[in-house]
Short mmCIF file of C-alpha atoms and ligand atoms in Angstrom, two decimals:
data_model
loop_
_atom_site.label_atom_id
_atom_site.label_comp_id
_atom_site.label_asym_id
_atom_site.label_seq_id
_atom_site.Cartn_x
_atom_site.Cartn_y
_atom_site.Cartn_z
CA UNK Y 1 12.77 -7.83 -8.11
CA UNK Y 2 9.70 -9.55 -6.75
CA UNK Y 3 11.05 -9.15 -3.25
CA UNK Y 4 10.89 -5.40 -3.77
CA UNK Y 5 7.20 -5.39 -4.75
CA UNK Y 6 4.53 -5.12 -2.22
CA UNK Y 7 1.87 -7.76 -2.55
CA UNK Y 8 -1.26 -7.43 -0.52
CA UNK Y 9 -3.48 -10.46 -0.63
CA UNK Y 10 -7.22 -9.88 -1.15
CA UNK Y 11 -7.96 -10.92 2.42
CA UNK Y 12 -6.10 -7.91 3.81
CA UNK Y 13 -8.74 -5.23 4.08
CA UNK Y 14 -8.20 -1.60 3.22
CA UNK Y 15 -11.62 -0.49 2.17
CA UNK Y 16 -13.24 2.73 1.00
CA UNK Y 17 -14.03 3.66 4.58
CA UNK Y 18 -10.24 4.18 5.10
CA UNK Y 19 -10.32 6.99 2.52
CA UNK Y 20 -11.48 10.49 3.38
CA UNK Y 21 -13.02 12.65 0.63
CA UNK Y 22 -12.47 11.54 -2.99
CA UNK Y 23 -16.18 10.56 -3.26
CA UNK Y 24 -16.37 10.74 -7.10
CA UNK Y 25 -13.04 8.92 -7.49
CA UNK Y 26 -14.31 6.07 -5.36
CA UNK Y 27 -17.49 5.68 -7.44
CA UNK Y 28 -15.64 5.73 -10.78
CA UNK Y 29 -12.93 3.33 -9.60
CA UNK Y 30 -15.52 0.94 -8.30
CA UNK Y 31 -17.37 0.89 -11.67
CA UNK Y 32 -14.22 0.61 -13.77
CA UNK Y 33 -12.60 -2.11 -11.76
CA UNK Y 34 -15.12 -4.17 -9.93
CA UNK Y 35 -17.00 -5.47 -13.03
CA UNK Y 36 -14.00 -6.37 -15.19
CA UNK Y 37 -12.40 -8.17 -12.28
CA UNK Y 38 -15.45 -9.94 -10.98
CA UNK Y 39 -16.81 -10.90 -14.40
CA UNK Y 40 -13.87 -10.94 -16.82
CA UNK Y 41 -15.74 -13.18 -19.27
CA UNK Y 42 -18.15 -10.33 -20.07
CA UNK Y 43 -15.21 -8.34 -21.42
CA UNK Y 44 -13.88 -11.07 -23.73
CA UNK Y 45 -16.38 -10.65 -26.52
CA UNK Y 46 -17.67 -8.08 -28.96
CA UNK Y 47 -16.39 -4.57 -29.05
CA UNK Y 48 -15.17 -4.81 -25.47
CA UNK Y 49 -12.55 -7.33 -26.56
CA UNK Y 50 -10.68 -4.46 -28.17
CA UNK Y 51 -10.89 -2.11 -25.24
CA UNK Y 52 -8.28 -1.66 -22.55
CA UNK Y 53 -9.29 -1.14 -19.02
CA UNK Y 54 -6.17 0.67 -17.83
CA UNK Y 55 -6.70 3.59 -15.44
CA UNK Y 56 -4.40 6.52 -14.80
CA UNK Y 57 -4.54 8.23 -11.42
CA UNK Y 58 -2.84 11.59 -11.48
CA UNK Y 59 -2.48 14.41 -9.05
CA UNK Y 60 -0.22 15.93 -6.33
CA UNK Y 61 1.85 13.58 -4.15
CA UNK Y 62 0.28 12.11 -1.03
CA UNK Y 63 -3.34 12.53 -2.06
CA UNK Y 64 -4.29 8.89 -1.76
CA UNK Y 65 -3.63 7.40 -5.17
CA UNK Y 66 -2.00 4.24 -3.80
CA UNK Y 67 -4.54 4.03 -1.02
CA UNK Y 68 -7.50 4.24 -3.44
CA UNK Y 69 -6.07 1.60 -5.79
CA UNK Y 70 -5.45 -0.71 -2.88
CA UNK Y 71 -8.90 -0.16 -1.42
CA UNK Y 72 -10.70 -0.88 -4.69
CA UNK Y 73 -8.72 -4.11 -5.15
CA UNK Y 74 -9.60 -5.16 -1.65
CA UNK Y 75 -13.30 -4.20 -2.02
CA UNK Y 76 -13.67 -6.56 -4.97
CA UNK Y 77 -11.61 -9.37 -3.52
CA UNK Y 78 -8.60 -8.93 -5.83
CA UNK Y 79 -4.96 -9.16 -4.94
CA UNK Y 80 -2.88 -6.01 -5.09
CA UNK Y 81 0.58 -5.86 -6.59
CA UNK Y 82 2.42 -2.53 -6.03
CA UNK Y 83 5.36 -1.86 -8.39
CA UNK Y 84 7.62 1.20 -8.28
CA UNK Y 85 9.12 1.81 -11.72
CA UNK Y 86 12.50 2.42 -10.10
CA UNK Y 87 12.48 -1.19 -8.79
CA UNK Y 88 12.43 -2.58 -12.31
CA UNK Y 89 15.70 -0.97 -13.30
CA UNK Y 90 18.75 -3.15 -12.92
CA UNK Y 91 22.36 -2.57 -13.86
CA UNK Y 92 22.64 -6.01 -15.48
CA UNK Y 93 22.10 -6.42 -19.21
CA UNK Y 94 18.83 -8.26 -19.99
CA UNK Y 95 17.77 -8.20 -16.36
CA UNK Y 96 15.16 -5.42 -16.81
CA UNK Y 97 13.24 -7.39 -19.43
CA UNK Y 98 13.29 -10.41 -17.14
CA UNK Y 99 11.92 -8.27 -14.31
CA UNK Y 100 9.12 -6.99 -16.49
CA UNK Y 101 8.15 -10.54 -17.59
CA UNK Y 102 8.29 -11.74 -13.98
CA UNK Y 103 5.95 -8.93 -12.83
CA UNK Y 104 3.33 -9.57 -15.47
CA UNK Y 105 3.53 -13.31 -15.02
CA UNK Y 106 3.07 -12.87 -11.25
CA UNK Y 107 0.10 -10.56 -11.78
CA UNK Y 108 -1.55 -13.24 -13.98
CA UNK Y 109 -0.95 -15.90 -11.34
CA UNK Y 110 -2.46 -13.61 -8.70
CA UNK Y 111 -5.55 -12.90 -10.82
CA UNK Y 112 -7.94 -11.34 -10.04
CA UNK Y 113 -5.28 -8.77 -9.47
CA UNK Y 114 -4.76 -5.02 -9.61
CA UNK Y 115 -1.28 -4.26 -10.90
CA UNK Y 116 -0.46 -0.83 -9.56
CA UNK Y 117 2.46 0.93 -11.23
CA UNK Y 118 3.70 3.96 -9.31
CA UNK Y 119 5.79 6.68 -10.98
CA UNK Y 120 4.63 5.41 -14.38
CA UNK Y 121 6.13 8.55 -15.96
CA UNK Y 122 9.57 7.05 -15.29
CA UNK Y 123 8.84 4.44 -17.96
CA UNK Y 124 8.61 7.06 -20.63
CA UNK Y 125 11.36 9.41 -19.71
CA UNK Y 126 13.87 7.18 -21.37
CA UNK Y 127 11.95 7.37 -24.64
CA UNK Y 128 12.03 11.12 -24.61
CA UNK Y 129 15.77 11.29 -23.83
CA UNK Y 130 17.98 11.88 -26.79
CA UNK Y 131 20.51 9.21 -25.87
CA UNK Y 132 18.23 6.46 -24.71
CA UNK Y 133 20.40 3.46 -23.95
CA UNK Y 134 19.57 0.41 -25.97
CA UNK Y 135 18.76 -1.73 -22.94
CA UNK Y 136 16.10 0.79 -21.84
CA UNK Y 137 14.39 0.66 -25.24
CA UNK Y 138 14.23 -3.08 -24.81
CA UNK Y 139 12.71 -2.79 -21.36
CA UNK Y 140 10.10 -0.43 -22.63
CA UNK Y 141 9.23 -2.63 -25.56
CA UNK Y 142 8.96 -5.65 -23.31
CA UNK Y 143 6.69 -3.72 -21.00
CA UNK Y 144 4.38 -2.65 -23.80
CA UNK Y 145 4.24 -6.15 -25.26
CA UNK Y 146 3.37 -7.76 -21.92
CA UNK Y 147 0.80 -5.04 -21.29
CA UNK Y 148 -0.88 -5.61 -24.67
CA UNK Y 149 -0.89 -9.32 -23.96
CA UNK Y 150 -2.87 -8.66 -20.81
CA UNK Y 151 -5.37 -6.44 -22.69
CA UNK Y 152 -5.96 -8.97 -25.42
CA UNK Y 153 -6.67 -11.80 -22.97
CA UNK Y 154 -8.76 -9.91 -20.37
CA UNK Y 155 -7.60 -12.47 -17.81
CA UNK Y 156 -8.46 -10.70 -14.65
CA UNK Y 157 -5.56 -8.28 -14.32
CA UNK Y 158 -6.17 -4.54 -14.31
CA UNK Y 159 -3.35 -2.02 -14.60
CA UNK Y 160 -3.54 1.19 -12.66
CA UNK Y 161 -0.76 3.72 -13.30
CA UNK Y 162 -0.06 6.64 -10.99
CA UNK Y 163 1.88 9.84 -11.62
CA UNK Y 164 2.42 13.28 -10.23
CA UNK Y 165 3.61 14.38 -13.62
CA UNK Y 166 0.91 13.51 -16.19
CA UNK Y 167 2.39 15.90 -18.77
CA UNK Y 168 5.52 13.75 -18.96
CA UNK Y 169 3.56 10.76 -20.22
CA UNK Y 170 3.67 10.08 -23.92
CA UNK Y 171 1.13 8.62 -26.29
CA UNK Y 172 2.23 5.01 -25.90
CA UNK Y 173 1.30 4.94 -22.17
CA UNK Y 174 -1.74 7.25 -22.46
CA UNK Y 175 -3.23 5.01 -25.13
CA UNK Y 176 -3.06 2.08 -22.73
CA UNK Y 177 -4.58 4.10 -19.89
CA UNK Y 178 -7.77 5.42 -21.50
CA UNK Y 179 -9.50 6.30 -18.25
CA UNK Y 180 -7.80 9.14 -16.39
CA UNK Y 181 -8.85 10.29 -12.93
CA UNK Y 182 -7.58 13.40 -11.22
CA UNK Y 183 -6.93 12.84 -7.54
CA UNK Y 184 -7.04 16.28 -6.05
CA UNK Y 185 -5.89 17.86 -2.81
CA UNK Y 186 -8.68 17.61 -0.22
CA UNK Y 187 -11.06 20.48 0.52
CA UNK Y 188 -11.82 21.47 4.15
CA UNK Y 189 -14.62 18.95 4.57
CA UNK Y 190 -12.49 16.14 3.14
CA UNK Y 191 -9.58 17.18 5.37
CA UNK Y 192 -11.80 16.87 8.44
CA UNK Y 193 -12.89 13.42 7.24
CA UNK Y 194 -9.24 12.35 6.65
CA UNK Y 195 -8.23 13.57 10.11
CA UNK Y 196 -11.13 11.61 11.61
CA UNK Y 197 -9.94 8.46 9.82
CA UNK Y 198 -6.29 8.93 10.74
CA UNK Y 199 -7.19 9.48 14.38
CA UNK Y 200 -9.95 6.85 14.59
CA UNK Y 201 -8.21 5.00 17.36
CA UNK Y 202 -7.37 8.15 19.34
CA UNK Y 203 -9.52 10.08 21.76
CA UNK Y 204 -9.73 13.65 20.47
CA UNK Y 205 -11.34 16.17 22.84
CA UNK Y 206 -13.60 15.30 25.77
CA UNK Y 207 -16.86 14.77 23.84
CA UNK Y 208 -18.06 13.89 20.36
CA UNK Y 209 -18.91 17.53 19.73
CA UNK Y 210 -15.45 18.70 20.88
CA UNK Y 211 -13.81 16.08 18.63
CA UNK Y 212 -15.65 17.50 15.62
CA UNK Y 213 -14.86 21.07 16.63
CA UNK Y 214 -11.12 20.34 16.94
CA UNK Y 215 -10.94 18.44 13.65
CA UNK Y 216 -12.84 21.19 11.82
CA UNK Y 217 -10.48 23.75 13.36
CA UNK Y 218 -7.44 21.80 12.08
CA UNK Y 219 -9.08 21.29 8.66
CA UNK Y 220 -9.56 25.07 8.44
CA UNK Y 221 -5.86 25.69 9.10
CA UNK Y 222 -4.53 23.18 6.51
CA UNK Y 223 -5.58 24.60 3.17
CA UNK Y 224 -3.51 22.93 0.36
CA UNK Y 225 -2.28 20.11 2.60
CA UNK Y 226 -2.41 16.56 1.27
CA UNK Y 227 -3.58 13.48 3.16
CA UNK Y 228 0.01 12.50 3.64
CA UNK Y 229 0.81 15.94 5.16
CA UNK Y 230 -2.17 15.50 7.50
CA UNK Y 231 -0.80 12.13 8.57
CA UNK Y 232 2.57 13.71 9.53
CA UNK Y 233 0.67 16.41 11.46
CA UNK Y 234 -1.31 13.73 13.33
CA UNK Y 235 1.85 11.81 14.25
CA UNK Y 236 3.49 15.00 15.62
CA UNK Y 237 0.30 15.88 17.48
CA UNK Y 238 -0.07 12.53 19.19
CA UNK Y 239 3.64 12.73 20.12
CA UNK Y 240 2.97 16.10 21.76
CA UNK Y 241 0.15 14.55 23.81
CA UNK Y 242 2.42 11.66 24.89
CA UNK Y 243 5.32 13.99 25.79
CA UNK Y 244 2.98 16.04 27.94
CA UNK Y 245 1.55 12.94 29.61
CA UNK Y 246 5.03 11.80 30.54
CA UNK Y 247 6.03 15.04 32.23
CA UNK Y 248 2.62 15.75 33.90
CA UNK Y 249 2.62 14.03 37.35
CA UNK Y 250 -1.19 13.92 37.29
CA UNK Y 251 -1.30 12.02 34.02
CA UNK Y 252 1.77 9.78 34.26
CA UNK Y 253 -0.16 6.69 35.24
CA UNK Y 254 -2.89 7.17 32.62
CA UNK Y 255 -2.78 4.63 29.81
CA UNK Y 256 -5.20 6.51 27.55
CA UNK Y 257 -4.26 9.87 26.14
CA UNK Y 258 -6.63 12.57 25.05
CA UNK Y 259 -5.63 14.75 22.14
CA UNK Y 260 -6.43 18.39 22.76
CA UNK Y 261 -6.45 21.39 20.45
CA UNK Y 262 -3.23 22.70 22.04
CA UNK Y 263 -1.38 19.52 20.92
CA UNK Y 264 -2.23 20.36 17.31
CA UNK Y 265 -1.19 23.98 17.89
CA UNK Y 266 2.17 22.85 19.28
CA UNK Y 267 2.67 20.75 16.11
CA UNK Y 268 1.80 23.74 13.89
CA UNK Y 269 4.12 26.03 15.80
CA UNK Y 270 7.07 23.55 15.82
CA UNK Y 271 7.47 24.21 12.10
CA UNK Y 272 8.70 20.61 11.50
CA UNK Y 273 5.75 19.65 9.33
P1 LIG X 301 2.53 9.53 -4.11
O1 LIG X 301 2.06 10.26 -5.31
O2 LIG X 301 3.59 10.29 -3.30
O3 LIG X 301 2.91 8.08 -4.34
P2 LIG X 301 -0.15 8.89 -3.19
O4 LIG X 301 -1.08 9.84 -3.87
O5 LIG X 301 -0.06 7.49 -3.73
O6 LIG X 301 1.31 9.52 -3.05
P3 LIG X 301 -0.74 7.60 -0.72
O7 LIG X 301 0.55 6.86 -0.68
O8 LIG X 301 -1.95 6.87 -1.09
O9 LIG X 301 -0.59 8.88 -1.68
O10 LIG X 301 -0.99 8.37 0.67
C1 LIG X 301 -0.01 8.40 1.69
C2 LIG X 301 -0.67 8.27 3.04
O11 LIG X 301 -1.42 9.46 3.29
C3 LIG X 301 -1.70 7.12 3.10
O12 LIG X 301 -1.10 5.94 3.52
C4 LIG X 301 -2.70 7.64 4.10
O13 LIG X 301 -2.30 7.37 5.42
C5 LIG X 301 -2.67 9.14 3.91
N1 LIG X 301 -3.72 9.60 3.01
C6 LIG X 301 -3.59 10.26 1.79
N2 LIG X 301 -4.73 10.59 1.30
C7 LIG X 301 -5.70 10.08 2.10
C8 LIG X 301 -7.14 10.09 2.11
N3 LIG X 301 -7.84 10.68 1.11
N4 LIG X 301 -7.75 9.47 3.13
C9 LIG X 301 -7.09 8.92 4.16
N5 LIG X 301 -5.74 8.89 4.24
C10 LIG X 301 -5.05 9.46 3.21
#
């Protein structure tokens, strides 16, 4: 199971400058996570002892939930453990509970650590089902027990859950994730920022002004697109520039490519995105 988790040590940097838009989300995440991770002892006494610091990120797919959680961990020098709920499920009896124990125990060893649980709604679906198999009830109970253990010790592990289906979550999980943050689709200004970040190593246009003009043009044409959709668009666009470079005798020997507006248009017109 632990082979299937992604662990990013604190020295691997993904910081807030790798995230376009989501300004408010970044501020809230920073406040909610940085202090409890940097100074866990302040949260071990008084009324705070009883509080849980779990955070739920919810919103459409590909809007940067994982990226934000990873960046905030990295910003405050914490390790980042990324778990997909589907990885926990095993066909062997008793194996699920062991997996859950192993994950929480690893998170404690990696403290300060952000334990990111993607598709957290999957944990609860089994509770809602009429014929919940016995072994799944055990997994769920184990999960809740370990989670409560974390909360009562405040030992430098923060749980962030993510879901695209917040309405599927039941009370047991919601109670443990008292802070809920909506991660929305980006507006035009944020889309332009995301494009700029995704293409930071590429030359776009023949001047700074032209770069901005092209990125704003693309942002204007991508209403309701997520960051992940924009990434696919950028990949297709850069491929268009490369393909053109290969067939153009005047450009064949050039090592650097320049992304032009027409390369984006070709990607839009191809209909593959
Ligand atoms: P899912 O709900 O499908 O798990 P998610 O909300 O966790 O998706 P991410 O996995 O964080 O989304 O985003 C996928 C990719 O899209 C990122 O690796 C990044 O390249 C790009 N991306 C998404 N949102 C942003 C953003 N706001 N700024 C920069 N890049 C972004």
